[in-house]
Coordinates of C-alpha atoms in Angstrom, one line a residue:
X1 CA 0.0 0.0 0.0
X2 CA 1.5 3.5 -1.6
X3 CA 0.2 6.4 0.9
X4 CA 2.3 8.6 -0.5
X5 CA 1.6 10.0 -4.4
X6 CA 4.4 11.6 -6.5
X7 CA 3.2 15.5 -5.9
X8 CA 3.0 17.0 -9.7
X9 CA 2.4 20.2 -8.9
X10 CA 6.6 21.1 -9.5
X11 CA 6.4 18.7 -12.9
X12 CA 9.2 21.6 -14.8
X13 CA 10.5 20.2 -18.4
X14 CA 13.4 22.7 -18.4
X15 CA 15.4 25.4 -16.8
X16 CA 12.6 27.8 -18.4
X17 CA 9.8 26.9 -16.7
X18 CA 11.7 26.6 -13.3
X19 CA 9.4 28.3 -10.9
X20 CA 11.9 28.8 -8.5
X21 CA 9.5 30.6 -6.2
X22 CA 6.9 28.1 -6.0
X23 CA 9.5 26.0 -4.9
X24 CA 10.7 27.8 -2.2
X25 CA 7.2 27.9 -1.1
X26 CA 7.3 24.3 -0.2
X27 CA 10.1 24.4 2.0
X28 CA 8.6 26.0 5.2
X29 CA 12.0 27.4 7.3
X30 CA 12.8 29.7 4.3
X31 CA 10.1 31.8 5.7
X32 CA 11.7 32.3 8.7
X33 CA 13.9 35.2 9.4
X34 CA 17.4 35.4 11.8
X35 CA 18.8 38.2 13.7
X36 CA 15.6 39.9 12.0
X37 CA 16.7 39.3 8.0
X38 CA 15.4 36.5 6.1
X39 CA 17.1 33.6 6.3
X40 CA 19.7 32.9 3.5
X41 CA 20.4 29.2 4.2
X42 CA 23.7 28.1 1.8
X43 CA 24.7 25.1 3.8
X44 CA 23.1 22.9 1.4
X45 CA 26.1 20.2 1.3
X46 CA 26.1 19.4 4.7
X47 CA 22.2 19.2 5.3
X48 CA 19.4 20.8 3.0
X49 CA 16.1 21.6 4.4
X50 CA 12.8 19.5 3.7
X51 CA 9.8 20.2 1.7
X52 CA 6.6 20.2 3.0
X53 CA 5.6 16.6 1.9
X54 CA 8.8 15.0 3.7
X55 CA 7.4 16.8 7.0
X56 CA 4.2 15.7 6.4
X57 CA 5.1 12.2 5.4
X58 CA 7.1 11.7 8.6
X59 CA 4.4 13.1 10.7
X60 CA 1.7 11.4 9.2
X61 CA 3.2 8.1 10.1
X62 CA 3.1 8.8 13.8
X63 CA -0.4 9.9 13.4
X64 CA -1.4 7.3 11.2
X65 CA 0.2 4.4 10.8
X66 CA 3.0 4.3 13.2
X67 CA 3.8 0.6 14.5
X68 CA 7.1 -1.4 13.7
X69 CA 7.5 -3.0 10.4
X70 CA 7.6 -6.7 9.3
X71 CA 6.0 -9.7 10.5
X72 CA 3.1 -7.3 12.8
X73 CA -0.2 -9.3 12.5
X74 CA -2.4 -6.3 12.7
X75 CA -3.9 -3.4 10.6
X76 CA -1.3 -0.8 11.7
X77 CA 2.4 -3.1 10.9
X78 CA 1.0 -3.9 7.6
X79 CA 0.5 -0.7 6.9
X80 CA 3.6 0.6 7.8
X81 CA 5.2 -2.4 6.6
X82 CA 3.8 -1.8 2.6
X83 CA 5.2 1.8 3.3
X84 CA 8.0 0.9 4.4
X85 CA 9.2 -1.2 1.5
X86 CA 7.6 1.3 -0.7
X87 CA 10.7 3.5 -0.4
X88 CA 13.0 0.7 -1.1
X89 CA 11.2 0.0 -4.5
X90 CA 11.5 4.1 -4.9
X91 CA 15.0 4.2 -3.9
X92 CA 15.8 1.2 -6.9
X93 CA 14.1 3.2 -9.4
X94 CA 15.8 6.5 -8.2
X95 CA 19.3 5.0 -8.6
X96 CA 17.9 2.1 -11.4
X97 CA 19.1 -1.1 -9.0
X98 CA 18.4 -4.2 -10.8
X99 CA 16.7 -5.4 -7.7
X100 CA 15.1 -4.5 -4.0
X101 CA 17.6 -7.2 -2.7
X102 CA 20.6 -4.5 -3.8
X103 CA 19.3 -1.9 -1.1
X104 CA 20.0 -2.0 2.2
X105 CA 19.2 0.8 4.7
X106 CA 21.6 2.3 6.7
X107 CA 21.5 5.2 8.9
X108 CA 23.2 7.3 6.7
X109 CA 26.7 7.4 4.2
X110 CA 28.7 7.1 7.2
X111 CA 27.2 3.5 8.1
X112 CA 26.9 2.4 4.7
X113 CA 30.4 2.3 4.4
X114 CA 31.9 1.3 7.2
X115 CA 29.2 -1.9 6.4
X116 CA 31.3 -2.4 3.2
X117 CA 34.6 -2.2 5.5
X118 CA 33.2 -4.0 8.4
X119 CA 31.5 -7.1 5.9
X120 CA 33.1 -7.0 2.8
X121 CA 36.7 -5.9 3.5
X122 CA 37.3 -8.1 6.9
X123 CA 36.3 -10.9 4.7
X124 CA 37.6 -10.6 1.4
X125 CA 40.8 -8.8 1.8
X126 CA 44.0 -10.0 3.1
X127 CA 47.8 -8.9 4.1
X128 CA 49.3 -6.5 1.4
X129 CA 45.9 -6.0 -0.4
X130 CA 45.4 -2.7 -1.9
X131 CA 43.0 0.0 -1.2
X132 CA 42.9 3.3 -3.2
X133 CA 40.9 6.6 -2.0
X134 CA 41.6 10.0 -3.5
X135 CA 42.5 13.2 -1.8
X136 CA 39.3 14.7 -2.0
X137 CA 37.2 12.2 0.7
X138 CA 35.5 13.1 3.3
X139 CA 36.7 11.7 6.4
X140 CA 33.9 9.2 6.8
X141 CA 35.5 7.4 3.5
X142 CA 39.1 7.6 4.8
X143 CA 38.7 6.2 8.5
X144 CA 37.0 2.9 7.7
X145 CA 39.5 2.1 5.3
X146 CA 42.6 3.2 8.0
X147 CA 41.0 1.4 10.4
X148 CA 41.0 -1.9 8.3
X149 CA 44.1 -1.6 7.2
X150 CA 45.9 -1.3 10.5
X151 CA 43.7 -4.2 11.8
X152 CA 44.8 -6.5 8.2
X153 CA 47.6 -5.2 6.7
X154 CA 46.7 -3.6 4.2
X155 CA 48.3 -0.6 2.2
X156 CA 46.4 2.3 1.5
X157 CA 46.8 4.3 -1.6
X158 CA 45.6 8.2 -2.5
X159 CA 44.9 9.4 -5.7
X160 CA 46.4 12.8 -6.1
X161 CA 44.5 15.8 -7.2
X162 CA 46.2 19.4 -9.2
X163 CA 46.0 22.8 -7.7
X164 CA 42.3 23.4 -9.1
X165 CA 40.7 20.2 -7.6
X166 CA 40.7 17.9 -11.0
X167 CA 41.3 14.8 -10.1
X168 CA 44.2 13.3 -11.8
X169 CA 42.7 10.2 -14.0
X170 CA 46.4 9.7 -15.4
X171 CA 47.5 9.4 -12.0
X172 CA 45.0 7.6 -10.5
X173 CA 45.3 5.0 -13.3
X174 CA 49.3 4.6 -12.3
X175 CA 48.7 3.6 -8.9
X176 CA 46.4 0.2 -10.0
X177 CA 48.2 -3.1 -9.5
X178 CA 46.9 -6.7 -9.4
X179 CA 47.0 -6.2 -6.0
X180 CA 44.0 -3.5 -5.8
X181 CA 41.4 -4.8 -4.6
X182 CA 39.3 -2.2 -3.8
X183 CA 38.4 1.7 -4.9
X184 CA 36.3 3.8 -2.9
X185 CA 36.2 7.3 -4.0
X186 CA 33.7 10.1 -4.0
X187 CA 31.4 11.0 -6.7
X188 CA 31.6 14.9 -5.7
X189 CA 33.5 16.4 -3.7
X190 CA 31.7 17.8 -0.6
X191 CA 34.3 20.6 -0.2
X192 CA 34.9 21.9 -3.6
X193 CA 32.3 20.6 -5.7
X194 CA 34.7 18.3 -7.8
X195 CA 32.7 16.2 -10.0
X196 CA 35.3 13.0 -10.3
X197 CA 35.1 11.0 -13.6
X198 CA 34.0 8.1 -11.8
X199 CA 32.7 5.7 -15.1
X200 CA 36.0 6.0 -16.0
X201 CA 37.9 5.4 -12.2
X202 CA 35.3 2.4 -12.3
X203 CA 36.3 1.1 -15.2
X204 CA 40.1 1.3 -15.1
X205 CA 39.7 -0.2 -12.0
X206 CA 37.4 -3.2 -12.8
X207 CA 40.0 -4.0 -15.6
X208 CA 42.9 -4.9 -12.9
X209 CA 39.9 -6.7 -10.9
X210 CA 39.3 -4.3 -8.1
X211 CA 35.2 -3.6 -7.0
X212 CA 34.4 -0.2 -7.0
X213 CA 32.7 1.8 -4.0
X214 CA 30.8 5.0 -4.7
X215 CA 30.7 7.9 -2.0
X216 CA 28.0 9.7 -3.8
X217 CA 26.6 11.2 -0.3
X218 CA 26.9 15.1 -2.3
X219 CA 26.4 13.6 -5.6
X220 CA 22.9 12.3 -5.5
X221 CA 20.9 15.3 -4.9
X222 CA 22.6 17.4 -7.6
X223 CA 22.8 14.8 -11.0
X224 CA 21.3 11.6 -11.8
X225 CA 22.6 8.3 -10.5
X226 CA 22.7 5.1 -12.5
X227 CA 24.0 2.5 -11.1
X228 CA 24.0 -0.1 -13.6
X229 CA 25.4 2.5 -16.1
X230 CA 28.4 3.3 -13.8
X231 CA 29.1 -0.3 -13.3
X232 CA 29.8 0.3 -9.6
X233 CA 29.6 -2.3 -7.1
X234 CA 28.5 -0.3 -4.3
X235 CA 27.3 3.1 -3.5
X236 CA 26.5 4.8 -0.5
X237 CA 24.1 8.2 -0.1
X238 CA 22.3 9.3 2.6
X239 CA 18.9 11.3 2.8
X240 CA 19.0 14.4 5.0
X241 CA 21.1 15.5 2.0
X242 CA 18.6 14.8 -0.5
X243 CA 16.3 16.6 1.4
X244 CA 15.0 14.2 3.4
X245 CA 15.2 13.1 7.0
X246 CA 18.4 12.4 9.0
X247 CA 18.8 8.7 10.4
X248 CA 18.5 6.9 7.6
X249 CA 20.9 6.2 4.4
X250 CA 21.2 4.0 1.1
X251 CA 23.8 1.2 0.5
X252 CA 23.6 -0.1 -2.9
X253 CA 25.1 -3.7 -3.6
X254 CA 25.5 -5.8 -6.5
X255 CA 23.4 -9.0 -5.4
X256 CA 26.1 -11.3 -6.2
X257 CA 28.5 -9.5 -3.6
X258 CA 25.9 -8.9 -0.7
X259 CA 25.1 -12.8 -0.3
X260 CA 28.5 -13.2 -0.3
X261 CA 29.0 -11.2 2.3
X262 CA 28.5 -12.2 6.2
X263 CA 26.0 -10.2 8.4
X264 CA 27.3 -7.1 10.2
X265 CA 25.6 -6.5 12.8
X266 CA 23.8 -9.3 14.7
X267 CA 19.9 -9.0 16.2
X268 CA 16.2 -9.0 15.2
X269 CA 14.9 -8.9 11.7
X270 CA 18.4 -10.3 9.8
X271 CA 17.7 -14.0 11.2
X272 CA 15.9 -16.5 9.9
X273 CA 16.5 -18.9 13.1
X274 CA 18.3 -18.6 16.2
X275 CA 19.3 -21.4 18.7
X276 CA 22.2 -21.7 21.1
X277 CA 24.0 -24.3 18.5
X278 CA 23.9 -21.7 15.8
X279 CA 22.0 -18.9 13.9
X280 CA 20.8 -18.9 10.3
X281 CA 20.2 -15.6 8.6
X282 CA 17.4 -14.1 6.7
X283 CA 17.5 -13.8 3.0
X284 CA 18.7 -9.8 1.5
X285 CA 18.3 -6.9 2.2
X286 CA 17.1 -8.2 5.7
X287 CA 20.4 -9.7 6.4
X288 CA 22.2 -6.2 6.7
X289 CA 19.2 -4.2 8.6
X290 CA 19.5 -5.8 12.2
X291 CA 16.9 -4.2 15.0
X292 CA 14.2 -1.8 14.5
X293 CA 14.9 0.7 11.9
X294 CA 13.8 4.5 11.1
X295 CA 10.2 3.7 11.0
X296 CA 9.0 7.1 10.0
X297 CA 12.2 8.3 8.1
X298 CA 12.7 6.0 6.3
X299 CA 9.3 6.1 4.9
X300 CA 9.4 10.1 4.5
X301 CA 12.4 9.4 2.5
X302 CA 10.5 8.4 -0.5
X303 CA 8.7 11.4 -0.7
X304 CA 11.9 13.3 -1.0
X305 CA 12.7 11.3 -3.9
X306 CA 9.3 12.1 -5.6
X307 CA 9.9 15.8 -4.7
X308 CA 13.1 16.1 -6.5
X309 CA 12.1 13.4 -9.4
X310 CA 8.7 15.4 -10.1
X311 CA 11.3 18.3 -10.5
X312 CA 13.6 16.3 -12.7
X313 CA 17.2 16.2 -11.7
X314 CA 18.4 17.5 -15.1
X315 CA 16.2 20.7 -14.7
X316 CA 17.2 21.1 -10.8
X317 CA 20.9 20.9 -12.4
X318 CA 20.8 23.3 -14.4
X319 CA 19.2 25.9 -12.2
X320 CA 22.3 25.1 -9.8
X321 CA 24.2 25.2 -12.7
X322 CA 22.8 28.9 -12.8
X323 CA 23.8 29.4 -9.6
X324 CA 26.9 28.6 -9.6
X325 CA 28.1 30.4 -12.3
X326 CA 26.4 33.8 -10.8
X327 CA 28.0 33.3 -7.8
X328 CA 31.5 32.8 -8.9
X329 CA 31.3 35.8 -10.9
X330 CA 29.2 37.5 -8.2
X331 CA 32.2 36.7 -5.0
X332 CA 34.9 37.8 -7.7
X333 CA 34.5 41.1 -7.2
X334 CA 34.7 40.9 -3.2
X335 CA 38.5 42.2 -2.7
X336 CA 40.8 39.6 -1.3
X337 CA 38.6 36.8 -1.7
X338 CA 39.9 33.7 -3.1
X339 CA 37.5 30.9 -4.7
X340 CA 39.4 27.1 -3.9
X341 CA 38.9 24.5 -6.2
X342 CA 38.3 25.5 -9.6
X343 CA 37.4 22.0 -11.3
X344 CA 36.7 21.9 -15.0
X345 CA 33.4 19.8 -13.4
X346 CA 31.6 20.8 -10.8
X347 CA 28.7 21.3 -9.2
X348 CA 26.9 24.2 -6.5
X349 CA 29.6 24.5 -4.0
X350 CA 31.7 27.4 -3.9
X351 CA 34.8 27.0 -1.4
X352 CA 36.5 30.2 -0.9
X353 CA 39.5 31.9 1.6
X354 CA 39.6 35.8 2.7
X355 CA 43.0 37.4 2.8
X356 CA 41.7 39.6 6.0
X357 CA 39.6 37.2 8.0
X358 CA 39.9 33.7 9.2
X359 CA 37.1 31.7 7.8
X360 CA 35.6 31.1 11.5
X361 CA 35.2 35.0 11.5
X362 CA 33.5 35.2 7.4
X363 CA 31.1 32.6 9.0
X364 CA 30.0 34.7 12.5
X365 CA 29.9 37.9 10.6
X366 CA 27.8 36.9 7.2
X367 CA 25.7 34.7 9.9
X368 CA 24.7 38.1 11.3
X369 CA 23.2 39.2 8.1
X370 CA 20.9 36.2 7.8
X371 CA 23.2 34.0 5.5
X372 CA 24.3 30.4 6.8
X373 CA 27.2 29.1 4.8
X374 CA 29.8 26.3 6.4
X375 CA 33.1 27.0 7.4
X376 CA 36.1 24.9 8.8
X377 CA 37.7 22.1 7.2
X378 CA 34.3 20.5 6.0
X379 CA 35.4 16.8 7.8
X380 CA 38.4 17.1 4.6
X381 CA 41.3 17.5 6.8
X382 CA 44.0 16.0 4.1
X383 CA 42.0 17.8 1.4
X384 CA 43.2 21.5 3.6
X385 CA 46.2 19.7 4.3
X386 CA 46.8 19.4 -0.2
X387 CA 45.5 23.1 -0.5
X388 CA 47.9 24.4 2.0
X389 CA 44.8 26.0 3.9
X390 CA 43.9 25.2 7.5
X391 CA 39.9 25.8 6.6
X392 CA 37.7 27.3 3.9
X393 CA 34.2 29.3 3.8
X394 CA 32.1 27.2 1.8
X395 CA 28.3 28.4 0.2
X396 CA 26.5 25.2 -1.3
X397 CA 23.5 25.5 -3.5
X398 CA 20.5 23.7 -3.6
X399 CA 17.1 23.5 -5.3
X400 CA 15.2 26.3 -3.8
X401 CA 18.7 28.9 -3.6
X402 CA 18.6 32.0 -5.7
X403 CA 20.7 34.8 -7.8
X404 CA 19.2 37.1 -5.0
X405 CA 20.7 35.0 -1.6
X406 CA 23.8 35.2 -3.9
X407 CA 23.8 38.8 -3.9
X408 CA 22.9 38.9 0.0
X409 CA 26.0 36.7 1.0
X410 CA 28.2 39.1 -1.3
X411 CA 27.0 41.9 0.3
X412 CA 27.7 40.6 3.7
X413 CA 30.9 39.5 2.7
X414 CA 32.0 43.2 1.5
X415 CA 31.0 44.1 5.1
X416 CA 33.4 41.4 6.4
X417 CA 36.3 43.7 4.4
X418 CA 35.1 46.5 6.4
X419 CA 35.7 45.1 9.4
X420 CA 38.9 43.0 8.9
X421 CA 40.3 44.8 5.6
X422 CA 43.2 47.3 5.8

């Protein structure tokens, strides 16, 4: 049972008939106003706000329908139950899975791949195996893998990056050897906006017989995901960045390689039997999703993902797409300002570093006028660390963001020369 409809009224068939206005209009904290301005929100890439229908799906399951999911006898479990595994069906069309089995639901990117580490890696990978990263992760697709290899021996490689944020195919391709056996490298970069050409990292590494994890965490919300076009053999997302709740997360699998793989975690729902002489487990995706899950998020997920597929990726693109230009052109006439990572691809996030103020201080002072961007080292410490820079300020545009917020957080940051400048 389907309780939640695709809502049409956002149906747009190109950048042209992008009624950014009525989109904003579904997303209720842009109303609000801080320190008395309206709220500029331009922290996108670390959480983007929810539409209407997300809040509305998640609160009408605890008015409606709330009870826990899977083998409930009564009117309520089946209920949430079919809604339940509604979102999984939504998620494999979202992302075009060749089955349900391939999704498993984790609580966010963060789990979803230390399951990969914790399942696949312990098992499959031994002494002097391979791994290669790239420069650009986030820290939650570094420390899994460092972690695993100090507990197995393993050597961890990094693909190198140039002084604009490109990541080095050439280079990367150098550092494959029959003994990589794994890849697990971001889609987008969630400080700079790096778009990495991941068909291709997937397929060089495929050819020297390596799988191929996907960190595409930034990457989902902002260009369409196909994973039986890329190849990949798992990818990871999570939905408070695709404007849906926190707590819950995707983890895509080939079949093949999730029933090869043991059980993380052990508890209710991922047996089939239990007895003190031994356990058998339940059949995929049940076997990754022990003890009672995110009832009500997970089920409020899918109506994020027919908020932004009613909108069409391709069309929400290119509106970012807008955006981004403006605003590098826009912040390019602040004096002393500096925009890091210039990428030949890209996408909405514009990482930048004031000659006169810490980034800590762009942050307080633009916050003053309303505007919320991110600053610090964005959990990218080795990425800083590459870019000789201790932290950045970093705006990242969404869906509902506009040339006017642009103009807002340039204003605000000619105010921050005022106060710091010479």
């Amino acid at each position: 049972m389907d309780t939640h409809p695709v809502d049409t009224r956002l149906h747009a068939s190109g950048i042209n008939a992008y009624d950014v206005n009525a989109v904003r209009a579904d997303f209720p904290i842009l109303s609000r106003t801080v320190y008395g301005k309206p709220l500029v929100y331009l922290d996108n890439a670390a959480s983007a706000q929810k539409p209407r229908s997300v809040i509305d799906a998640e609160s009408r399951v605890y008015e409606e329908e709330y009870a826990n999911v899977h083998r409930g006898l009564h009117y309520l479990s089946g209920a949430a139950t079919d809604a339940f595994e509604a979102t999984r069906e939504a998620v494999k069309r979202f992302i075009n899975a060749a089955s349900i089995k391939e999704i498993i639901y984790t609580r966010g990117t963060t789990e979803a791949i230390n399951l990969v580490a914790q399942s696949y890696g312990r098992t499959f990978l031994k002494e002097g195996d391979e791994i290669i990263v790239s420069v650009l992760e986030h820290h939650s697709n570094i420390v899994p893998w460092q972690l695993l290899a100090q507990e197995k021996g393993l050597v961890l490689k990094v693909a190198p990056i140039d002084d604009d944020g490109n990541f080095l195919l050439d280079e990367f391709e150098k550092l494959l050897s029959p003994r990589t056996k794994l890849v697990s490298i971001t889609y987008m970069s969630n400080a700079l906006g790096t778009i990495v050409p991941v068909k291709a990292v997937i397929d060089r590494a495929h050819a020297v017989g390596a799988k191929v994890l996907l960190d595409a965490a930034q990457a989902i919300t902002h260009m369409p995901v196909d994973v039986q076009a890329l190849g990949c053999d798992f990818l990871a997302f999570s939905g408070h960045k695709l404007y849906g709740p926190t707590g819950i997360g995707i983890l895509y699998g080939r079949e093949a390689l999730l029933e090869a793989m043991p059980p993380w975690q052990g508890g209710g729902e991922m047996i089939r039997t239990v007895s003190f002489s031994g356990t058998t487990f339940a059949e995929l995706p049940a076997k990754f999703e022990a003890g009672t899950p995110a009832i009500a998020q997970t089920i409020a997920l899918k109506a994020a993902i027919d908020y932004v597929t009613a909108l069409g990726l391709d069309t929400i693109a290119a509106h970012e797409r807008e955006l981004l230009d403006y605003g590098v052109e826009r912040l390019s006439h602040v004096p002393g300002l500096t925009i890091v990572g210039r990428a030949r691809e890209r996408a909405s996030i514009i990482s930048f570093a004031m000659d006169c103020a810490h980034p800590h201080d762009i942050g307080t002072v633009i916050d003053q006028a309303g505007v919320a961007v991110r600053a610090g080292h964005h959990c990218a410490q080795p990425l800083m660390e590459r870019l000789q820079l201790p932290a950045t300020a970093r705006a990242s545009f969404a869906l509902y963001n506009t040339k006017a917020e642009i103009d807002v957080m340039a204003e605000a940051l000619g105010k921050v020369v005022k106060l710091f400048g010479k």
